[in-house]
Amino acid sequence: MSLPFDSVAILGAGLMGRLMAVTLARSGCKVDVFEAGSADAEGAAARVAAAMLAPLAESAVAPVSVVRMGQHALSRWPELLAPLVQPVFFQREGTLVLWHRQDAAEATRLARVLANTGAQVPELAPMKSVDARAIATLEPSLGQRFAQGLFLPGEGQLDNRALLASLLATLEASPRVTLHWQSPRAPSDFTGAAGQPDWVIDCRGLGARPQWNALRGVRGEVIRVHAPEVSLQRPTRLVHPRYPLYIAPKPGKLFVIGATEIESDDMSPASVRSTLELLSAAYAVHSGFAEARIVEIATQCRPTLPDNLPALRLPQPRVLQINGLYRHGFMIAPAMLDAALEVLTQGHSPLAKSFGMQTQDT
Ligand SMILES: Cc1cc2nc3c(=O)[nH]c(=O)nc-3n(C[C@H](O)[C@H](O)[C@H](O)COP(=O)(O)OP(=O)(O)OC[C@H]3O[C@@H](n4cnc5c(N)ncnc54)[C@H](O)[C@@H]3O)c2cc1C
């Protein structure tokens, strides 16, 4: 890709910032990354996320535009991961959705919503109803515990922390990239004068709130456990009356159990209630979680706009803001990246339009 500019400053080294930086540096651009925190991404939603890539499953809470972006990502992630200097766990073994008898009514409603999404987005692999025997074939360690479920073939997941680490190592290896840690910045710190970067790309997530007032945080609590006795091949979702619960397997017998969804930007530690709910749900899916070891209980807030949709915004010439990735950051990041590249190179994004994504020249 040839770029009509030479240099950029990227604000924020979470998910979008790192992805933009790697892509632009590979295209020959000089890149300066400014991050408020450290290389560990301790302030990024991306560090806490389960990183499931589940467009059909997420259509329970997301519109068709986000589903289309998620479908785009499933084929784009392998292309984006291939040139990175370290391997990143990525798989497309599908999603299994299960429920207990008392949640059958909610499961019926969910199945209707997913069927409706399938009709609107025919490129999605069709979901399948599965009985106890089919569930045991997909996930032998669950045995005959669940009478019914849904299987969503082709959905994916990746290892968020391995991705952040690999993007970082790739940036560190690039002679065109300078990384500035503990360096909070705002777009106004760059005046556009001679010697300044040609573009400022603002990927600060919730850190952009002072300039983008509509952003809000949506609190999520997740628990990481080490469970040598549990074997799950794919993310398993449990229908739950309050929020969709999931168990996402990661390499090394680690499992991410999440996530609460609370309308609050409170970043204080996880509540007892949330912790009990998440751990009970996991134990109800697989009794092997009883002897699991809790590695981490984490809280973060998802950067969210009023309509819960992502947006690209050009608040002033040569400043591009990418934000509002909400609970779908990993699932839609490749679509946001490709649309942002179109805006930077062509001044507008046909891809964003095809997804129904917001781009604003405000
Ligand atoms: C509990 C939870 C579970 C999730 N699960 C999933 C999932 O399964 N699948 C999925 O697709 N998505 C998931 N997400 C969503 C995903 O993590 C986010 O959408 C995504 O991380 C947003 O990316 P971002 O780059 O915009 O922001 P972030 O990843 O939050 O990065 C923003 C970065 O900007 C930095 N920053 C802030 N202010 C400044 C400043 N002034 N100057 C410089 N740097 C600054 C921050 O320190 C941070 O590093 C989950 C999120 C949470 C919280």
Short mmCIF file of C-alpha atoms and ligand atoms in Angstrom, two decimals:
data_model
loop_
_atom_site.label_atom_id
_atom_site.label_comp_id
_atom_site.label_asym_id
_atom_site.label_seq_id
_atom_site.Cartn_x
_atom_site.Cartn_y
_atom_site.Cartn_z
CA MET A 1 0.00 0.00 0.00
CA SER A 2 1.44 3.38 -0.90
CA LEU A 3 0.61 6.24 1.47
CA PRO A 4 0.12 9.90 0.47
CA PHE A 5 1.87 11.05 3.69
CA ASP A 6 5.16 10.31 5.46
CA SER A 7 4.63 10.43 9.20
CA VAL A 8 1.97 9.88 11.89
CA ALA A 9 1.62 10.26 15.64
CA ILE A 10 -0.54 7.55 17.16
CA LEU A 11 -2.09 8.29 20.55
CA GLY A 12 -2.78 5.16 22.63
CA ALA A 13 -1.02 1.80 22.38
CA GLY A 14 -4.00 -0.44 23.15
CA LEU A 15 -5.57 -2.60 20.48
CA MET A 16 -6.30 -0.06 17.71
CA GLY A 17 -3.15 1.99 18.32
CA ARG A 18 -0.80 -0.99 18.03
CA LEU A 19 -2.61 -2.37 14.99
CA MET A 20 -2.55 0.99 13.19
CA ALA A 21 1.12 1.52 14.09
CA VAL A 22 2.26 -1.87 12.76
CA THR A 23 0.27 -1.49 9.54
CA LEU A 24 1.42 2.06 8.78
CA ALA A 25 5.07 1.30 9.61
CA ARG A 26 4.98 -1.71 7.24
CA SER A 27 3.79 0.65 4.50
CA GLY A 28 6.87 2.84 4.95
CA CYS A 29 5.47 5.52 7.26
CA LYS A 30 7.44 7.03 10.15
CA VAL A 31 5.39 6.29 13.27
CA ASP A 32 5.57 7.83 16.74
CA VAL A 33 3.38 6.08 19.33
CA PHE A 34 2.44 7.97 22.51
CA GLU A 35 0.99 5.87 25.33
CA ALA A 36 -0.15 7.15 28.74
CA GLY A 37 0.87 3.91 30.46
CA SER A 38 3.60 1.35 29.93
CA ALA A 39 4.34 -1.29 27.32
CA ASP A 40 2.27 -3.74 29.45
CA ALA A 41 -1.00 -2.11 28.29
CA GLU A 42 -2.24 -2.06 31.88
CA GLY A 43 -4.66 0.78 31.06
CA ALA A 44 -6.10 -0.81 27.91
CA ALA A 45 -9.44 -2.59 27.64
CA ALA A 46 -7.59 -4.85 25.21
CA ARG A 47 -5.54 -6.43 28.00
CA VAL A 48 -8.61 -7.63 29.89
CA ALA A 49 -10.76 -8.77 26.95
CA ALA A 50 -11.60 -12.37 26.15
CA ALA A 51 -11.00 -11.62 22.44
CA MET A 52 -13.75 -13.78 21.08
CA LEU A 53 -14.51 -13.23 17.41
CA ALA A 54 -18.15 -14.22 17.42
CA PRO A 55 -20.25 -12.15 15.02
CA LEU A 56 -23.33 -14.35 15.08
CA ALA A 57 -23.27 -14.91 18.85
CA GLU A 58 -22.79 -11.18 19.40
CA SER A 59 -25.77 -10.36 17.22
CA ALA A 60 -27.80 -11.02 20.36
CA VAL A 61 -26.60 -7.56 21.45
CA ALA A 62 -25.23 -5.99 18.26
CA PRO A 63 -26.74 -4.74 15.00
CA VAL A 64 -26.08 -6.21 11.56
CA SER A 65 -23.40 -3.60 10.75
CA VAL A 66 -21.24 -4.90 13.61
CA VAL A 67 -21.95 -8.50 12.57
CA ARG A 68 -20.68 -7.71 9.04
CA MET A 69 -17.53 -6.13 10.48
CA GLY A 70 -17.02 -9.24 12.58
CA GLN A 71 -17.40 -11.49 9.57
CA HIS A 72 -14.81 -9.36 7.72
CA ALA A 73 -12.40 -9.86 10.64
CA LEU A 74 -12.54 -13.65 10.60
CA SER A 75 -10.71 -13.79 7.28
CA ARG A 76 -8.58 -10.66 7.89
CA TRP A 77 -7.03 -11.67 11.23
CA PRO A 78 -4.83 -14.46 9.76
CA GLU A 79 -3.48 -11.95 7.19
CA LEU A 80 -2.77 -9.41 9.93
CA LEU A 81 -1.14 -11.99 12.21
CA ALA A 82 1.09 -13.59 9.54
CA PRO A 83 3.77 -10.82 9.35
CA LEU A 84 4.04 -10.33 13.13
CA VAL A 85 7.35 -11.36 14.68
CA GLN A 86 5.78 -13.72 17.27
CA PRO A 87 3.01 -16.30 16.73
CA VAL A 88 -0.44 -15.51 18.14
CA PHE A 89 -3.00 -18.18 19.05
CA PHE A 90 -5.98 -17.85 16.68
CA GLN A 91 -8.62 -20.45 15.92
CA ARG A 92 -12.01 -20.82 14.27
CA GLU A 93 -13.52 -23.81 16.05
CA GLY A 94 -16.93 -22.18 16.44
CA THR A 95 -18.93 -21.15 19.50
CA LEU A 96 -21.09 -23.45 21.62
CA VAL A 97 -24.13 -21.88 23.30
CA LEU A 98 -25.67 -23.79 26.23
CA TRP A 99 -28.39 -23.19 28.77
CA HIS A 100 -29.89 -24.67 31.87
CA ARG A 101 -33.52 -25.76 31.81
CA GLN A 102 -34.71 -22.69 33.74
CA ASP A 103 -33.30 -20.42 30.99
CA ALA A 104 -35.02 -22.24 28.11
CA ALA A 105 -37.37 -19.34 27.35
CA GLU A 106 -34.45 -16.93 27.04
CA ALA A 107 -32.66 -19.51 24.84
CA THR A 108 -35.67 -19.70 22.51
CA ARG A 109 -35.65 -15.92 22.18
CA LEU A 110 -31.89 -15.98 21.48
CA ALA A 111 -32.27 -18.67 18.80
CA ARG A 112 -34.90 -16.50 17.07
CA VAL A 113 -32.60 -13.45 17.10
CA LEU A 114 -29.68 -15.47 15.71
CA ALA A 115 -31.86 -17.03 13.00
CA ASN A 116 -32.98 -13.55 11.99
CA THR A 117 -29.34 -12.39 11.81
CA GLY A 118 -28.50 -15.42 9.68
CA ALA A 119 -31.27 -14.45 7.24
CA GLN A 120 -29.92 -10.88 7.00
CA VAL A 121 -26.23 -11.85 6.69
CA PRO A 122 -26.24 -14.98 4.52
CA GLU A 123 -22.42 -15.15 4.42
CA LEU A 124 -22.45 -16.29 8.08
CA ALA A 125 -22.11 -20.05 8.55
CA PRO A 126 -25.59 -21.29 9.56
CA MET A 127 -26.06 -22.15 13.22
CA LYS A 128 -27.01 -25.70 14.20
CA SER A 129 -29.23 -26.95 17.01
CA VAL A 130 -27.39 -29.63 18.96
CA ASP A 131 -28.69 -32.27 21.35
CA ALA A 132 -26.89 -33.89 24.29
CA ARG A 133 -25.10 -36.39 22.05
CA ALA A 134 -23.89 -33.74 19.59
CA ILE A 135 -22.72 -31.54 22.48
CA ALA A 136 -20.74 -34.47 23.90
CA THR A 137 -19.16 -35.04 20.48
CA LEU A 138 -18.12 -31.40 20.19
CA GLU A 139 -16.98 -31.14 23.82
CA PRO A 140 -16.45 -34.65 25.24
CA SER A 141 -15.61 -33.32 28.69
CA LEU A 142 -19.12 -31.83 29.04
CA GLY A 143 -20.64 -35.31 28.73
CA GLN A 144 -24.45 -35.33 28.75
CA ARG A 145 -24.80 -32.42 31.19
CA PHE A 146 -26.76 -30.23 28.76
CA ALA A 147 -29.83 -31.45 26.87
CA GLN A 148 -29.74 -28.80 24.15
CA GLY A 149 -27.56 -26.13 22.68
CA LEU A 150 -26.62 -24.14 19.61
CA PHE A 151 -23.41 -24.54 17.65
CA LEU A 152 -22.16 -21.55 15.63
CA PRO A 153 -19.53 -22.95 13.22
CA GLY A 154 -16.57 -20.89 12.04
CA GLU A 155 -16.58 -18.34 14.85
CA GLY A 156 -13.16 -17.55 16.22
CA GLN A 157 -11.03 -16.34 19.07
CA LEU A 158 -7.48 -15.19 19.60
CA ASP A 159 -5.13 -14.69 22.51
CA ASN A 160 -5.39 -10.99 23.31
CA ARG A 161 -2.25 -10.78 25.42
CA ALA A 162 -0.16 -12.71 22.89
CA LEU A 163 -1.47 -10.33 20.22
CA LEU A 164 -0.57 -7.22 22.23
CA ALA A 165 2.89 -8.67 22.94
CA SER A 166 3.47 -9.64 19.32
CA LEU A 167 2.35 -6.25 17.99
CA LEU A 168 4.71 -4.64 20.50
CA ALA A 169 7.65 -6.84 19.50
CA THR A 170 6.94 -6.05 15.83
CA LEU A 171 6.91 -2.32 16.57
CA GLU A 172 10.15 -2.60 18.57
CA ALA A 173 11.78 -4.37 15.62
CA SER A 174 10.82 -1.65 13.14
CA PRO A 175 13.38 1.09 12.40
CA ARG A 176 10.52 3.46 11.47
CA VAL A 177 8.80 3.32 14.87
CA THR A 178 9.52 5.31 18.03
CA LEU A 179 7.61 4.28 21.16
CA HIS A 180 6.95 6.87 23.88
CA TRP A 181 5.73 5.29 27.15
CA GLN A 182 4.28 7.23 30.13
CA SER A 183 3.53 9.96 27.59
CA PRO A 184 -0.13 11.01 27.64
CA ARG A 185 -1.04 13.25 24.71
CA ALA A 186 -4.10 14.93 23.18
CA PRO A 187 -4.51 15.87 19.50
CA SER A 188 -4.04 19.54 20.48
CA ASP A 189 -0.43 18.74 21.46
CA PHE A 190 0.32 18.51 17.75
CA THR A 191 0.10 21.85 15.98
CA GLY A 192 0.64 20.73 12.39
CA ALA A 193 3.67 23.04 12.11
CA ALA A 194 6.83 22.07 10.18
CA GLY A 195 8.53 19.03 11.70
CA GLN A 196 5.23 17.77 13.17
CA PRO A 197 3.60 14.49 12.02
CA ASP A 198 1.41 14.66 8.90
CA TRP A 199 -1.48 12.91 10.69
CA VAL A 200 -2.52 12.38 14.32
CA ILE A 201 -4.42 9.13 14.86
CA ASP A 202 -6.28 9.10 18.14
CA CYS A 203 -6.78 5.57 19.49
CA ARG A 204 -7.03 6.45 23.17
CA GLY A 205 -10.25 4.54 23.94
CA LEU A 206 -11.77 6.07 27.07
CA GLY A 207 -8.73 8.36 27.36
CA ALA A 208 -10.23 10.44 24.49
CA ARG A 209 -13.22 11.47 26.62
CA PRO A 210 -12.01 15.04 27.29
CA GLN A 211 -12.27 15.72 23.54
CA TRP A 212 -15.14 13.31 22.74
CA ASN A 213 -17.71 13.92 25.47
CA ALA A 214 -20.19 11.32 24.26
CA LEU A 215 -17.83 8.45 25.15
CA ARG A 216 -18.76 6.45 28.23
CA GLY A 217 -17.34 3.41 29.98
CA VAL A 218 -19.23 0.14 30.27
CA ARG A 219 -17.74 -1.84 33.13
CA GLY A 220 -16.76 -5.46 32.61
CA GLU A 221 -15.35 -7.92 35.14
CA VAL A 222 -13.53 -11.07 34.04
CA ILE A 223 -11.77 -13.90 35.84
CA ARG A 224 -8.78 -15.86 34.54
CA VAL A 225 -8.35 -19.33 35.92
CA HIS A 226 -5.83 -22.12 35.40
CA ALA A 227 -7.85 -25.33 35.12
CA PRO A 228 -5.75 -28.40 34.21
CA GLU A 229 -8.81 -30.66 34.66
CA VAL A 230 -10.92 -28.85 32.07
CA SER A 231 -10.77 -29.47 28.34
CA LEU A 232 -12.83 -27.15 26.17
CA GLN A 233 -11.99 -26.78 22.49
CA ARG A 234 -13.86 -23.55 21.88
CA PRO A 235 -15.59 -20.63 23.63
CA THR A 236 -18.71 -21.78 25.44
CA ARG A 237 -21.49 -19.32 26.15
CA LEU A 238 -24.08 -19.78 28.79
CA VAL A 239 -27.48 -18.16 28.36
CA HIS A 240 -28.02 -16.01 31.42
CA PRO A 241 -30.89 -13.68 32.29
CA ARG A 242 -28.62 -10.69 33.08
CA TYR A 243 -25.73 -10.79 30.62
CA PRO A 244 -24.20 -13.33 28.22
CA LEU A 245 -21.61 -15.37 30.12
CA TYR A 246 -18.73 -17.13 28.42
CA ILE A 247 -15.79 -19.36 29.10
CA ALA A 248 -13.02 -18.75 26.57
CA PRO A 249 -10.15 -21.26 26.54
CA LYS A 250 -6.64 -19.84 26.05
CA PRO A 251 -3.38 -21.74 25.53
CA GLY A 252 -1.84 -23.40 28.61
CA LYS A 253 -5.15 -24.50 30.23
CA LEU A 254 -6.04 -20.91 31.00
CA PHE A 255 -9.70 -19.92 30.76
CA VAL A 256 -11.20 -16.45 30.72
CA ILE A 257 -14.61 -16.39 32.38
CA GLY A 258 -16.60 -13.27 31.65
CA ALA A 259 -17.93 -10.84 31.46
CA THR A 260 -20.25 -8.68 33.43
CA GLU A 261 -21.71 -5.69 31.65
CA ILE A 262 -22.57 -2.79 33.93
CA GLU A 263 -23.48 0.75 32.86
CA SER A 264 -20.77 2.46 34.87
CA ASP A 265 -17.23 3.70 34.37
CA ASP A 266 -16.28 2.48 37.82
CA MET A 267 -12.89 0.76 37.53
CA SER A 268 -12.77 -0.44 41.15
CA PRO A 269 -12.09 -4.14 41.80
CA ALA A 270 -14.69 -6.78 40.93
CA SER A 271 -17.68 -7.14 43.27
CA VAL A 272 -18.37 -10.25 45.32
CA ARG A 273 -21.68 -10.70 43.47
CA SER A 274 -20.07 -10.63 40.02
CA THR A 275 -17.29 -12.95 41.13
CA LEU A 276 -19.79 -15.44 42.58
CA GLU A 277 -21.94 -15.33 39.43
CA LEU A 278 -19.02 -15.84 37.05
CA LEU A 279 -17.42 -18.65 39.02
CA SER A 280 -20.75 -20.41 39.70
CA ALA A 281 -21.57 -20.27 35.99
CA ALA A 282 -18.23 -21.83 35.10
CA TYR A 283 -18.64 -24.55 37.72
CA ALA A 284 -22.14 -25.29 36.46
CA VAL A 285 -20.74 -25.84 32.95
CA HIS A 286 -17.83 -28.04 34.06
CA SER A 287 -17.19 -29.39 37.57
CA GLY A 288 -13.44 -29.43 36.79
CA PHE A 289 -13.45 -25.71 37.54
CA ALA A 290 -13.83 -26.57 41.24
CA GLU A 291 -10.11 -27.23 41.52
CA ALA A 292 -9.06 -24.45 39.15
CA ARG A 293 -6.73 -21.76 40.46
CA ILE A 294 -7.79 -18.13 40.17
CA VAL A 295 -4.98 -16.35 38.36
CA GLU A 296 -6.57 -12.92 38.06
CA ILE A 297 -9.81 -11.04 38.64
CA ALA A 298 -9.80 -7.95 36.46
CA THR A 299 -12.01 -4.96 35.78
CA GLN A 300 -11.97 -2.63 32.79
CA CYS A 301 -14.38 -0.36 31.01
CA ARG A 302 -15.31 -0.70 27.36
CA PRO A 303 -15.04 2.57 25.39
CA THR A 304 -18.59 3.11 24.17
CA LEU A 305 -20.54 5.73 22.19
CA PRO A 306 -24.25 6.48 22.80
CA ASP A 307 -25.49 4.10 20.07
CA ASN A 308 -22.98 1.40 21.15
CA LEU A 309 -21.49 1.56 17.63
CA PRO A 310 -17.89 2.24 16.61
CA ALA A 311 -17.02 5.45 14.79
CA LEU A 312 -14.28 7.10 12.77
CA ARG A 313 -14.21 10.88 13.24
CA LEU A 314 -12.22 13.71 11.69
CA PRO A 315 -12.63 16.50 14.26
CA GLN A 316 -10.11 18.72 12.44
CA PRO A 317 -7.88 18.39 9.38
CA ARG A 318 -5.24 15.69 9.73
CA VAL A 319 -6.69 14.25 12.94
CA LEU A 320 -8.45 10.87 12.73
CA GLN A 321 -10.17 9.46 15.80
CA ILE A 322 -11.07 5.76 16.03
CA ASN A 323 -13.26 4.90 18.98
CA GLY A 324 -16.40 3.33 20.42
CA LEU A 325 -15.24 -0.26 19.90
CA TYR A 326 -17.32 -1.20 22.98
CA ARG A 327 -17.47 -4.97 23.63
CA HIS A 328 -16.40 -5.92 20.09
CA GLY A 329 -12.92 -4.43 19.75
CA PHE A 330 -11.13 -7.58 18.59
CA MET A 331 -14.08 -8.65 16.51
CA ILE A 332 -14.21 -5.41 14.53
CA ALA A 333 -10.64 -4.05 14.73
CA PRO A 334 -9.66 -5.34 11.24
CA ALA A 335 -12.73 -3.62 9.73
CA MET A 336 -11.92 -0.39 11.61
CA LEU A 337 -8.29 -0.64 10.47
CA ASP A 338 -9.19 -1.16 6.81
CA ALA A 339 -11.78 1.65 6.89
CA ALA A 340 -9.32 4.01 8.60
CA LEU A 341 -6.68 3.24 5.95
CA GLU A 342 -9.21 4.14 3.24
CA VAL A 343 -9.98 7.45 4.99
CA LEU A 344 -6.25 8.22 5.27
CA THR A 345 -5.47 7.35 1.65
CA GLN A 346 -8.69 8.30 -0.21
CA GLY A 347 -10.37 10.81 2.09
CA HIS A 348 -13.44 8.59 2.52
CA SER A 349 -14.21 4.93 3.16
CA PRO A 350 -16.40 2.86 0.84
CA LEU A 351 -15.78 -0.08 3.17
CA ALA A 352 -17.16 1.80 6.18
CA LYS A 353 -20.20 2.68 4.09
CA SER A 354 -20.72 -0.95 3.10
CA PHE A 355 -20.75 -1.94 6.77
CA GLY A 356 -23.02 0.94 7.71
CA MET A 357 -20.25 2.28 9.99
CA GLN A 358 -20.31 5.90 11.11
CA THR A 359 -17.68 8.27 9.69
CA GLN A 360 -18.09 11.88 10.71
CA ASP A 361 -16.40 15.06 9.50
CA THR A 362 -17.24 17.15 12.53
C1 LIG B 1 -14.21 -7.18 30.19
C2 LIG B 1 -14.05 -6.98 28.70
C3 LIG B 1 -14.20 -8.05 27.85
C4 LIG B 1 -14.08 -7.88 26.45
N1 LIG B 1 -14.21 -8.97 25.63
C5 LIG B 1 -14.10 -8.81 24.29
C6 LIG B 1 -14.25 -9.92 23.40
O1 LIG B 1 -14.42 -11.06 23.82
N2 LIG B 1 -14.17 -9.70 22.06
C7 LIG B 1 -13.94 -8.46 21.55
O2 LIG B 1 -13.89 -8.31 20.33
N3 LIG B 1 -13.77 -7.39 22.37
C8 LIG B 1 -13.85 -7.52 23.72
N4 LIG B 1 -13.71 -6.45 24.55
C9 LIG B 1 -13.61 -5.10 23.96
C10 LIG B 1 -12.20 -4.66 23.58
O3 LIG B 1 -11.29 -4.95 24.62
C11 LIG B 1 -12.23 -3.15 23.31
O4 LIG B 1 -13.25 -2.84 22.40
C12 LIG B 1 -10.90 -2.70 22.70
O5 LIG B 1 -9.82 -3.00 23.56
C13 LIG B 1 -10.90 -1.19 22.41
O6 LIG B 1 -9.67 -0.90 21.78
P1 LIG B 1 -9.05 0.55 21.81
O7 LIG B 1 -7.71 0.45 21.20
O8 LIG B 1 -10.03 1.53 21.26
O9 LIG B 1 -8.91 0.93 23.37
P2 LIG B 1 -7.95 0.29 24.47
O10 LIG B 1 -7.63 -1.12 24.16
O11 LIG B 1 -8.60 0.58 25.80
O12 LIG B 1 -6.60 1.16 24.35
C14 LIG B 1 -6.56 2.54 24.63
C15 LIG B 1 -5.13 2.92 25.01
O13 LIG B 1 -5.01 4.35 25.07
C16 LIG B 1 -4.20 4.70 26.17
N5 LIG B 1 -4.46 6.10 26.54
C17 LIG B 1 -5.53 6.61 27.22
N6 LIG B 1 -5.39 7.95 27.33
C18 LIG B 1 -4.25 8.31 26.68
C19 LIG B 1 -3.58 9.55 26.43
N7 LIG B 1 -4.07 10.72 26.84
N8 LIG B 1 -2.44 9.53 25.70
C20 LIG B 1 -1.91 8.35 25.25
N9 LIG B 1 -2.49 7.15 25.49
C21 LIG B 1 -3.65 7.12 26.18
C22 LIG B 1 -4.64 3.70 27.25
O14 LIG B 1 -3.66 3.63 28.27
C23 LIG B 1 -4.75 2.41 26.42
O15 LIG B 1 -3.51 1.75 26.35
C24 LIG B 1 -13.80 -6.60 25.94
C25 LIG B 1 -13.59 -5.52 26.80
C26 LIG B 1 -13.71 -5.70 28.19
C27 LIG B 1 -13.48 -4.54 29.12
#
